[in-house]
PDB file of C-alpha atoms in Angstrom:
ATOM      1  CA  MET T  18       0.022  -0.021  -0.003  1.00  0.00           C
ATOM      2  CA  SER T  19       1.252   3.427  -0.863  1.00  0.00           C
ATOM      3  CA  GLU T  20       2.056   5.935   1.839  1.00  0.00           C
ATOM      4  CA  PRO T  21      -0.706   8.441   2.430  1.00  0.00           C
ATOM      5  CA  THR T  22       0.358  11.839   1.096  1.00  0.00           C
ATOM      6  CA  THR T  23      -1.362  15.152   0.839  1.00  0.00           C
ATOM      7  CA  THR T  24      -1.988  17.257  -2.153  1.00  0.00           C
ATOM      8  CA  GLY T  25      -3.219  20.740  -2.449  1.00  0.00           C
ATOM      9  CA  ALA T  26      -1.421  21.688   0.651  1.00  0.00           C
ATOM     10  CA  GLU T  27      -0.902  25.263  -0.265  1.00  0.00           C
ATOM     11  CA  PRO T  28      -2.732  27.677   2.043  1.00  0.00           C
ATOM     12  CA  GLY T  29      -6.461  28.200   1.292  1.00  0.00           C
ATOM     13  CA  THR T  30      -6.680  25.147  -0.987  1.00  0.00           C
ATOM     14  CA  PRO T  31      -8.355  21.778  -0.124  1.00  0.00           C
ATOM     15  CA  ARG T  32      -6.213  18.854   1.101  1.00  0.00           C
ATOM     16  CA  PHE T  33      -6.572  15.279  -0.112  1.00  0.00           C
ATOM     17  CA  CYS T  34      -4.777  11.953   0.534  1.00  0.00           C
ATOM     18  CA  GLY T  35      -2.393  11.217  -2.249  1.00  0.00           C
ATOM     19  CA  ALA T  36      -3.025   7.566  -1.958  1.00  0.00           C
ATOM     20  CA  CYS T  37      -6.796   7.395  -1.952  1.00  0.00           C
ATOM     21  CA  GLY T  38      -8.099  10.896  -2.625  1.00  0.00           C
ATOM     22  CA  THR T  39      -9.948  11.190   0.650  1.00  0.00           C
ATOM     23  CA  PRO T  40     -10.379  14.885   1.832  1.00  0.00           C
ATOM     24  CA  LEU T  41      -8.304  15.573   4.822  1.00  0.00           C
ATOM     25  CA  ASP T  42      -8.807  17.754   7.904  1.00  0.00           C
ATOM     26  CA  THR T  43      -5.449  16.778   9.305  1.00  0.00           C
ATOM     27  CA  GLY T  44      -2.305  15.274   7.940  1.00  0.00           C
ATOM     28  CA  LEU T  45      -3.590  11.729   8.578  1.00  0.00           C
ATOM     29  CA  CYS T  46      -5.928   9.969   6.364  1.00  0.00           C
ATOM     30  CA  PRO T  47      -8.531   7.885   8.225  1.00  0.00           C
ATOM     31  CA  ALA T  48      -9.167   5.668   5.156  1.00  0.00           C
ATOM     32  CA  CYS T  49      -5.532   4.569   4.848  1.00  0.00           C
ATOM     33  CA  LEU T  50      -4.863   4.186   8.609  1.00  0.00           C
ATOM     34  CA  PRO T  51      -4.749   0.488   9.639  1.00  0.00           C
ATOM     35  CA  ALA T  52      -7.839  -0.866  11.351  1.00  0.00           C
ATOM     36  CA  PRO T  53      -7.585  -1.263  15.104  1.00  0.00           C
ATOM     37  CA  SER T  54      -6.896  -4.707  16.480  1.00  0.00           C
ATOM     38  CA  GLY T  55      -9.650  -6.693  18.127  1.00  0.00           C
ATOM     39  CA  GLY T  56      -8.444  -5.832  21.622  1.00  0.00           C
ATOM     40  CA  GLU T  57      -8.071  -2.110  20.873  1.00  0.00           C
ATOM     41  CA  LEU T  58     -11.448  -2.004  19.284  1.00  0.00           C
ATOM     42  CA  GLU T  59     -13.006  -3.658  22.361  1.00  0.00           C
ATOM     43  CA  GLU T  60     -11.210  -1.214  24.640  1.00  0.00           C
ATOM     44  CA  ARG T  61     -12.597   1.851  22.525  1.00  0.00           C
ATOM     45  CA  VAL T  62     -16.092   0.375  22.684  1.00  0.00           C
ATOM     46  CA  GLY T  63     -15.746  -0.163  26.414  1.00  0.00           C
ATOM     47  CA  ARG T  64     -14.677   3.346  27.092  1.00  0.00           C
ATOM     48  CA  ALA T  65     -17.495   4.622  24.993  1.00  0.00           C
ATOM     49  CA  ARG T  66     -20.005   2.571  26.884  1.00  0.00           C
ATOM     50  CA  ARG T  67     -18.533   3.614  30.243  1.00  0.00           C
ATOM     51  CA  SER T  68     -18.737   7.205  29.215  1.00  0.00           C
ATOM     52  CA  VAL T  69     -22.452   6.851  28.296  1.00  0.00           C
ATOM     53  CA  SER T  70     -23.220   4.914  31.418  1.00  0.00           C
ATOM     54  CA  ALA T  71     -21.461   7.613  33.552  1.00  0.00           C
ATOM     55  CA  GLY T  72     -23.428  10.406  31.810  1.00  0.00           C
ATOM     56  CA  ARG T  73     -26.689   8.634  32.329  1.00  0.00           C
ATOM     57  CA  LEU T  74     -25.896   8.020  36.027  1.00  0.00           C
ATOM     58  CA  PHE T  75     -25.032  11.671  36.528  1.00  0.00           C
ATOM     59  CA  ASN T  76     -28.407  12.700  34.759  1.00  0.00           C
ATOM     60  CA  ARG T  77     -30.346  10.292  37.125  1.00  0.00           C
ATOM     61  CA  ALA T  78     -28.400  11.664  40.263  1.00  0.00           C
ATOM     62  CA  LEU T  79     -29.203  15.260  39.203  1.00  0.00           C
ATOM     63  CA  MET T  80     -32.870  14.269  38.598  1.00  0.00           C
ATOM     64  CA  THR T  81     -33.180  12.655  41.980  1.00  0.00           C
ATOM     65  CA  TYR T  82     -31.826  15.799  43.738  1.00  0.00           C
ATOM     66  CA  VAL T  83     -33.863  18.272  41.683  1.00  0.00           C
ATOM     67  CA  LEU T  84     -37.099  16.410  42.484  1.00  0.00           C
ATOM     68  CA  PHE T  85     -36.162  16.055  46.099  1.00  0.00           C
ATOM     69  CA  LEU T  86     -35.480  19.888  46.220  1.00  0.00           C
ATOM     70  CA  LEU T  87     -38.733  20.783  44.521  1.00  0.00           C
ATOM     71  CA  VAL T  88     -40.707  18.697  47.021  1.00  0.00           C
ATOM     72  CA  SER T  89     -38.676  20.323  49.794  1.00  0.00           C
ATOM     73  CA  MET T  90     -39.373  23.871  48.572  1.00  0.00           C
ATOM     74  CA  ALA T  91     -43.082  23.223  48.073  1.00  0.00           C
ATOM     75  CA  ALA T  92     -43.322  21.860  51.594  1.00  0.00           C
ATOM     76  CA  VAL T  93     -41.463  24.853  53.086  1.00  0.00           C
ATOM     77  CA  ILE T  94     -43.975  27.161  51.265  1.00  0.00           C
ATOM     78  CA  GLY T  95     -46.882  25.255  52.557  1.00  0.00           C
ATOM     79  CA  VAL T  96     -45.553  25.073  56.097  1.00  0.00           C
ATOM     80  CA  THR T  97     -44.778  28.786  56.058  1.00  0.00           C
ATOM     81  CA  ALA T  98     -48.460  29.419  54.899  1.00  0.00           C
ATOM     82  CA  PHE T  99     -50.028  27.495  57.756  1.00  0.00           C
ATOM     83  CA  ALA T 100     -47.444  28.062  60.539  1.00  0.00           C
ATOM     84  CA  GLU T 101     -49.920  29.570  62.980  1.00  0.00           C
ATOM     85  CA  ASP T 102     -51.428  27.467  65.801  1.00  0.00           C
ATOM     86  CA  ASP T 103     -54.546  26.811  64.041  1.00  0.00           C
ATOM     87  CA  GLY T 104     -52.858  25.577  60.933  1.00  0.00           C
ATOM     88  CA  LEU T 105     -50.475  23.136  62.594  1.00  0.00           C
ATOM     89  CA  PRO T 106     -52.594  20.030  61.719  1.00  0.00           C
ATOM     90  CA  ILE T 107     -52.396  21.103  58.058  1.00  0.00           C
ATOM     91  CA  VAL T 108     -48.640  21.544  58.378  1.00  0.00           C
ATOM     92  CA  ALA T 109     -48.526  17.920  59.655  1.00  0.00           C
ATOM     93  CA  TRP T 110     -50.391  16.613  56.477  1.00  0.00           C
ATOM     94  CA  ILE T 111     -48.194  18.714  54.295  1.00  0.00           C
ATOM     95  CA  GLU T 112     -45.082  17.183  55.849  1.00  0.00           C
ATOM     96  CA  ILE T 113     -46.552  13.607  55.458  1.00  0.00           C
ATOM     97  CA  LEU T 114     -47.386  14.337  51.737  1.00  0.00           C
ATOM     98  CA  ALA T 115     -43.925  15.558  51.141  1.00  0.00           C
ATOM     99  CA  MET T 116     -42.438  12.455  52.837  1.00  0.00           C
ATOM    100  CA  GLY T 117     -44.501  10.295  50.649  1.00  0.00           C
ATOM    101  CA  LEU T 118     -43.364  11.996  47.482  1.00  0.00           C
ATOM    102  CA  GLN T 119     -39.808  11.776  48.431  1.00  0.00           C
ATOM    103  CA  ALA T 120     -40.172   8.107  49.239  1.00  0.00           C
ATOM    104  CA  ALA T 121     -41.768   7.457  45.788  1.00  0.00           C
ATOM    105  CA  ILE T 122     -38.932   9.494  44.043  1.00  0.00           C
ATOM    106  CA  ALA T 123     -36.256   7.433  45.859  1.00  0.00           C
ATOM    107  CA  VAL T 124     -37.898   4.158  44.899  1.00  0.00           C
ATOM    108  CA  LEU T 125     -38.380   5.085  41.281  1.00  0.00           C
ATOM    109  CA  MET T 126     -34.736   6.389  40.914  1.00  0.00           C
ATOM    110  CA  LEU T 127     -33.355   3.440  42.861  1.00  0.00           C
ATOM    111  CA  CYS T 128     -35.037   1.144  40.252  1.00  0.00           C
ATOM    112  CA  LEU T 129     -33.384   3.023  37.508  1.00  0.00           C
ATOM    113  CA  THR T 130     -29.917   2.980  39.034  1.00  0.00           C
ATOM    114  CA  TRP T 131     -30.087  -0.375  40.801  1.00  0.00           C
ATOM    115  CA  PRO T 132     -27.198  -2.282  38.906  1.00  0.00           C
ATOM    116  CA  GLN T 133     -24.784   0.600  39.567  1.00  0.00           C
ATOM    117  CA  VAL T 134     -25.655   1.308  43.257  1.00  0.00           C
ATOM    118  CA  ARG T 135     -26.755  -2.111  44.346  1.00  0.00           C
ATOM    119  CA  ALA T 136     -23.555  -2.826  46.338  1.00  0.00           C
ATOM    120  CA  SER T 137     -24.177  -0.073  48.793  1.00  0.00           C
ATOM    121  CA  PHE T 138     -27.608  -1.554  49.634  1.00  0.00           C
ATOM    122  CA  THR T 139     -26.522  -5.296  49.791  1.00  0.00           C
ATOM    123  CA  THR T 140     -23.361  -4.821  51.888  1.00  0.00           C
ATOM    124  CA  LEU T 141     -23.734  -5.292  55.647  1.00  0.00           C
ATOM    125  CA  PRO T 142     -20.600  -4.078  57.423  1.00  0.00           C
ATOM    126  CA  ARG T 143     -19.288  -5.141  60.866  1.00  0.00           C
ATOM    127  CA  TRP T 144     -21.156  -4.267  64.034  1.00  0.00           C
ATOM    128  CA  THR T 145     -18.458  -1.815  64.994  1.00  0.00           C
ATOM    129  CA  TRP T 146     -19.661   0.451  62.182  1.00  0.00           C
ATOM    130  CA  PHE T 147     -23.125   0.574  63.663  1.00  0.00           C
ATOM    131  CA  ALA T 148     -21.782   1.395  67.139  1.00  0.00           C
ATOM    132  CA  GLY T 149     -19.574   4.045  65.736  1.00  0.00           C
ATOM    133  CA  ALA T 150     -22.606   5.501  63.799  1.00  0.00           C
ATOM    134  CA  ALA T 151     -24.661   5.539  66.963  1.00  0.00           C
ATOM    135  CA  ALA T 152     -21.863   7.493  68.686  1.00  0.00           C
ATOM    136  CA  GLY T 153     -21.625   9.688  65.567  1.00  0.00           C
ATOM    137  CA  GLY T 154     -25.288  10.612  65.715  1.00  0.00           C
ATOM    138  CA  LEU T 155     -24.800  11.715  69.332  1.00  0.00           C
ATOM    139  CA  GLY T 156     -21.817  13.864  68.310  1.00  0.00           C
ATOM    140  CA  THR T 157     -23.669  15.503  65.379  1.00  0.00           C
ATOM    141  CA  PHE T 158     -26.672  16.266  67.680  1.00  0.00           C
ATOM    142  CA  VAL T 159     -24.416  18.005  70.302  1.00  0.00           C
ATOM    143  CA  LEU T 160     -22.651  19.825  67.406  1.00  0.00           C
ATOM    144  CA  ALA T 161     -25.939  21.012  65.925  1.00  0.00           C
ATOM    145  CA  THR T 162     -27.227  22.223  69.243  1.00  0.00           C
ATOM    146  CA  LEU T 163     -23.989  24.176  69.985  1.00  0.00           C
ATOM    147  CA  LEU T 164     -24.107  25.834  66.520  1.00  0.00           C
ATOM    148  CA  ILE T 165     -27.749  26.649  66.422  1.00  0.00           C
ATOM    149  CA  LEU T 166     -28.174  27.988  69.979  1.00  0.00           C
ATOM    150  CA  PRO T 167     -25.975  31.138  69.355  1.00  0.00           C
ATOM    151  CA  TRP T 168     -28.045  31.736  66.106  1.00  0.00           C
ATOM    152  CA  GLN T 169     -31.186  31.640  67.964  1.00  0.00           C
ATOM    153  CA  TRP T 170     -29.949  33.866  70.787  1.00  0.00           C
ATOM    154  CA  ALA T 171     -28.423  36.547  68.327  1.00  0.00           C
ATOM    155  CA  LEU T 172     -31.641  36.722  66.258  1.00  0.00           C
ATOM    156  CA  GLY T 173     -34.141  36.105  69.132  1.00  0.00           C
ATOM    157  CA  ALA T 174     -35.642  33.303  67.006  1.00  0.00           C
ATOM    158  CA  GLU T 175     -38.056  30.924  68.514  1.00  0.00           C
ATOM    159  CA  GLU T 176     -37.033  27.260  68.878  1.00  0.00           C
ATOM    160  CA  LEU T 177     -38.250  25.122  65.928  1.00  0.00           C
ATOM    161  CA  ARG T 178     -40.151  22.195  67.253  1.00  0.00           C
ATOM    162  CA  TYR T 179     -40.606  19.456  64.725  1.00  0.00           C
ATOM    163  CA  SER T 180     -43.071  17.428  66.680  1.00  0.00           C
ATOM    164  CA  ASP T 181     -45.750  20.191  67.323  1.00  0.00           C
ATOM    165  CA  PRO T 182     -47.633  19.864  63.922  1.00  0.00           C
ATOM    166  CA  PHE T 183     -48.039  16.101  64.500  1.00  0.00           C
ATOM    167  CA  LEU T 184     -49.027  16.342  68.069  1.00  0.00           C
ATOM    168  CA  ALA T 185     -51.498  19.179  67.201  1.00  0.00           C
ATOM    169  CA  ALA T 186     -53.047  16.902  64.598  1.00  0.00           C
ATOM    170  CA  GLY T 187     -53.543  14.134  67.300  1.00  0.00           C
ATOM    171  CA  MET T 188     -51.047  11.708  65.614  1.00  0.00           C
ATOM    172  CA  GLY T 189     -49.092  10.854  68.734  1.00  0.00           C
ATOM    173  CA  TRP T 190     -45.296  10.318  69.391  1.00  0.00           C
ATOM    174  CA  ALA T 191     -45.150   7.107  67.346  1.00  0.00           C
ATOM    175  CA  VAL T 192     -46.015   9.006  64.130  1.00  0.00           C
ATOM    176  CA  VAL T 193     -43.476  11.749  65.270  1.00  0.00           C
ATOM    177  CA  VAL T 194     -40.718   9.198  65.605  1.00  0.00           C
ATOM    178  CA  ALA T 195     -41.575   7.517  62.281  1.00  0.00           C
ATOM    179  CA  SER T 196     -41.830  10.840  60.411  1.00  0.00           C
ATOM    180  CA  ILE T 197     -38.910  12.689  61.810  1.00  0.00           C
ATOM    181  CA  ALA T 198     -36.424  10.002  62.756  1.00  0.00           C
ATOM    182  CA  ILE T 199     -37.077   6.740  60.775  1.00  0.00           C
ATOM    183  CA  HIS T 200     -38.327   8.076  57.469  1.00  0.00           C
ATOM    184  CA  PRO T 201     -35.562  10.670  56.754  1.00  0.00           C
ATOM    185  CA  ALA T 202     -32.943   8.161  57.947  1.00  0.00           C
ATOM    186  CA  ILE T 203     -34.075   5.665  55.368  1.00  0.00           C
ATOM    187  CA  VAL T 204     -35.190   7.701  52.407  1.00  0.00           C
ATOM    188  CA  GLU T 205     -32.567  10.533  52.519  1.00  0.00           C
ATOM    189  CA  GLU T 206     -29.696   8.092  52.987  1.00  0.00           C
ATOM    190  CA  ALA T 207     -31.041   5.946  50.088  1.00  0.00           C
ATOM    191  CA  ALA T 208     -31.209   9.026  47.955  1.00  0.00           C
ATOM    192  CA  PHE T 209     -28.058  10.815  48.922  1.00  0.00           C
ATOM    193  CA  ARG T 210     -25.534   8.176  50.040  1.00  0.00           C
ATOM    194  CA  GLY T 211     -27.059   5.514  47.802  1.00  0.00           C
ATOM    195  CA  ILE T 212     -28.185   6.937  44.473  1.00  0.00           C
ATOM    196  CA  ILE T 213     -26.486  10.392  44.383  1.00  0.00           C
ATOM    197  CA  GLN T 214     -23.116   9.603  45.951  1.00  0.00           C
ATOM    198  CA  GLY T 215     -23.039   6.236  44.150  1.00  0.00           C
ATOM    199  CA  SER T 216     -23.763   7.747  40.813  1.00  0.00           C
ATOM    200  CA  LEU T 217     -21.381  10.687  41.337  1.00  0.00           C
ATOM    201  CA  GLN T 218     -18.532   8.284  41.890  1.00  0.00           C
ATOM    202  CA  SER T 219     -18.718   7.230  38.280  1.00  0.00           C
ATOM    203  CA  LEU T 220     -17.497  10.736  37.278  1.00  0.00           C
ATOM    204  CA  LEU T 221     -15.689  12.200  40.365  1.00  0.00           C
ATOM    205  CA  ARG T 222     -13.094  10.982  42.805  1.00  0.00           C
ATOM    206  CA  PRO T 223     -14.610   9.382  45.934  1.00  0.00           C
ATOM    207  CA  TRP T 224     -13.731  12.452  48.133  1.00  0.00           C
ATOM    208  CA  GLU T 225     -15.260  14.803  45.539  1.00  0.00           C
ATOM    209  CA  ALA T 226     -18.520  12.725  45.503  1.00  0.00           C
ATOM    210  CA  ILE T 227     -18.610  13.054  49.278  1.00  0.00           C
ATOM    211  CA  VAL T 228     -18.164  16.822  49.274  1.00  0.00           C
ATOM    212  CA  VAL T 229     -20.722  17.397  46.575  1.00  0.00           C
ATOM    213  CA  GLY T 230     -23.247  15.092  48.201  1.00  0.00           C
ATOM    214  CA  ALA T 231     -22.794  16.721  51.563  1.00  0.00           C
ATOM    215  CA  VAL T 232     -23.316  20.103  50.087  1.00  0.00           C
ATOM    216  CA  LEU T 233     -26.412  19.116  48.261  1.00  0.00           C
ATOM    217  CA  PHE T 234     -27.718  17.497  51.455  1.00  0.00           C
ATOM    218  CA  ALA T 235     -27.222  20.643  53.482  1.00  0.00           C
ATOM    219  CA  ILE T 236     -28.880  22.801  50.771  1.00  0.00           C
ATOM    220  CA  LEU T 237     -31.904  20.417  50.564  1.00  0.00           C
ATOM    221  CA  HIS T 238     -33.125  21.365  54.180  1.00  0.00           C
ATOM    222  CA  LEU T 239     -33.443  25.129  53.139  1.00  0.00           C
ATOM    223  CA  SER T 240     -32.204  26.215  56.543  1.00  0.00           C
ATOM    224  CA  PRO T 241     -29.304  28.775  56.678  1.00  0.00           C
ATOM    225  CA  ALA T 242     -28.945  28.243  60.526  1.00  0.00           C
ATOM    226  CA  ALA T 243     -28.708  24.454  60.226  1.00  0.00           C
ATOM    227  CA  PHE T 244     -26.392  24.552  57.084  1.00  0.00           C
ATOM    228  CA  PRO T 245     -23.004  24.299  59.037  1.00  0.00           C
ATOM    229  CA  HIS T 246     -24.009  21.149  61.109  1.00  0.00           C
ATOM    230  CA  LEU T 247     -25.787  19.624  58.206  1.00  0.00           C
ATOM    231  CA  LEU T 248     -22.718  19.930  55.952  1.00  0.00           C
ATOM    232  CA  ILE T 249     -20.501  18.307  58.615  1.00  0.00           C
ATOM    233  CA  MET T 250     -23.136  15.672  59.158  1.00  0.00           C
ATOM    234  CA  GLY T 251     -23.339  15.041  55.362  1.00  0.00           C
ATOM    235  CA  LEU T 252     -19.415  14.678  55.199  1.00  0.00           C
ATOM    236  CA  ALA T 253     -19.565  12.099  58.012  1.00  0.00           C
ATOM    237  CA  LEU T 254     -22.354  10.193  56.367  1.00  0.00           C
ATOM    238  CA  GLY T 255     -20.649  10.255  53.003  1.00  0.00           C
ATOM    239  CA  TRP T 256     -17.308   9.197  54.517  1.00  0.00           C
ATOM    240  CA  ALA T 257     -18.921   6.207  56.313  1.00  0.00           C
ATOM    241  CA  ARG T 258     -20.631   5.088  53.114  1.00  0.00           C
ATOM    242  CA  GLU T 259     -17.379   5.277  51.212  1.00  0.00           C
ATOM    243  CA  ARG T 260     -15.179   3.502  53.814  1.00  0.00           C
ATOM    244  CA  CYS T 261     -17.622   0.602  54.629  1.00  0.00           C
ATOM    245  CA  GLY T 262     -19.324   0.401  51.227  1.00  0.00           C
ATOM    246  CA  SER T 263     -22.762   0.471  52.795  1.00  0.00           C
ATOM    247  CA  ILE T 264     -25.499   2.998  53.444  1.00  0.00           C
ATOM    248  CA  TYR T 265     -26.680   1.297  56.691  1.00  0.00           C
ATOM    249  CA  PRO T 266     -24.270   2.859  59.226  1.00  0.00           C
ATOM    250  CA  GLY T 267     -25.439   6.198  57.907  1.00  0.00           C
ATOM    251  CA  VAL T 268     -29.067   5.202  58.426  1.00  0.00           C
ATOM    252  CA  VAL T 269     -28.238   4.537  62.001  1.00  0.00           C
ATOM    253  CA  LEU T 270     -26.392   7.807  62.428  1.00  0.00           C
ATOM    254  CA  HIS T 271     -29.068   9.765  60.817  1.00  0.00           C
ATOM    255  CA  ALA T 272     -31.887   8.099  62.939  1.00  0.00           C
ATOM    256  CA  VAL T 273     -29.963   8.619  66.106  1.00  0.00           C
ATOM    257  CA  HIS T 274     -29.424  12.319  65.309  1.00  0.00           C
ATOM    258  CA  ASN T 275     -32.979  12.979  64.530  1.00  0.00           C
ATOM    259  CA  GLY T 276     -34.258  10.786  67.346  1.00  0.00           C
ATOM    260  CA  LEU T 277     -32.299  12.849  69.775  1.00  0.00           C
ATOM    261  CA  CYS T 278     -33.811  15.984  68.400  1.00  0.00           C
ATOM    262  CA  ILE T 279     -37.184  14.519  69.113  1.00  0.00           C
ATOM    263  CA  ALA T 280     -36.218  13.443  72.567  1.00  0.00           C
ATOM    264  CA  ASP T 281     -34.921  16.980  73.305  1.00  0.00           C
ATOM    265  CA  GLU T 282     -38.354  18.272  72.350  1.00  0.00           C
ATOM    266  CA  ALA T 283     -40.050  15.767  74.621  1.00  0.00           C
ATOM    267  CA  PHE T 284     -37.750  15.867  77.609  1.00  0.00           C
ATOM    268  CA  GLY T 285     -35.842  19.113  77.230  1.00  0.00           C
ATOM    269  CA  PHE T 286     -32.343  17.800  77.815  1.00  0.00           C
ATOM    270  CA  GLY T 287     -30.748  19.992  75.141  1.00  0.00           C
ATOM    271  CA  VAL T 288     -27.120  21.111  75.461  1.00  0.00           C
TER     272      VAL T 288
END
């Protein structure tokens, strides 16, 4: 086979391969280049498929977060509109509706991403991870209290009591615990440390996925006062998921943290 050459190489004139006449954009002729070997071709196809898969996962992680955020924003608007004492029962039903929507979103997106994020849901770490997570939940609760109290004192803001709407609606403490401690621990961890962090790791380094997930987690709650401790909590949850490969220690940490918030409202033992 004759070597590819170029003709018409003068500035402003078309360029062609001297061997086959193929128009050229560069000095190499794609028609005359040797075909890739079987292994090289498979590697190219594999890279292309991984790139497409990573892009698809990123889109689904983004969709999960956007839907969660929209539900959270709608709930905040509804809660603000009925924040007076007479409207507290309505607030409780708004919260329950928002939780139901977020649970449905998490289940749907989990079905769409299951092959890629399955490991974090099927891995059960050693018991020491759960003990450490329980201690971490206590630590994040103390940290949150220490960070929020100065904010409340400086602004003269009233203490936000999560249980009041449910109790005003006559739902009882069992519903309070299920709604404020158990539901967020399961649904938010499945969404953030399962779907979102697991999907982001296909494009980012592990520590980058942890940081991005933590920032998104803090923003979701739409509370400037709570942002610092939620960011730290999100980093701890993401780190635990990365190190042990499972979302379940994070579920325990999240449930303990929120459960202590409820207990503080019931018994008033805040720091």
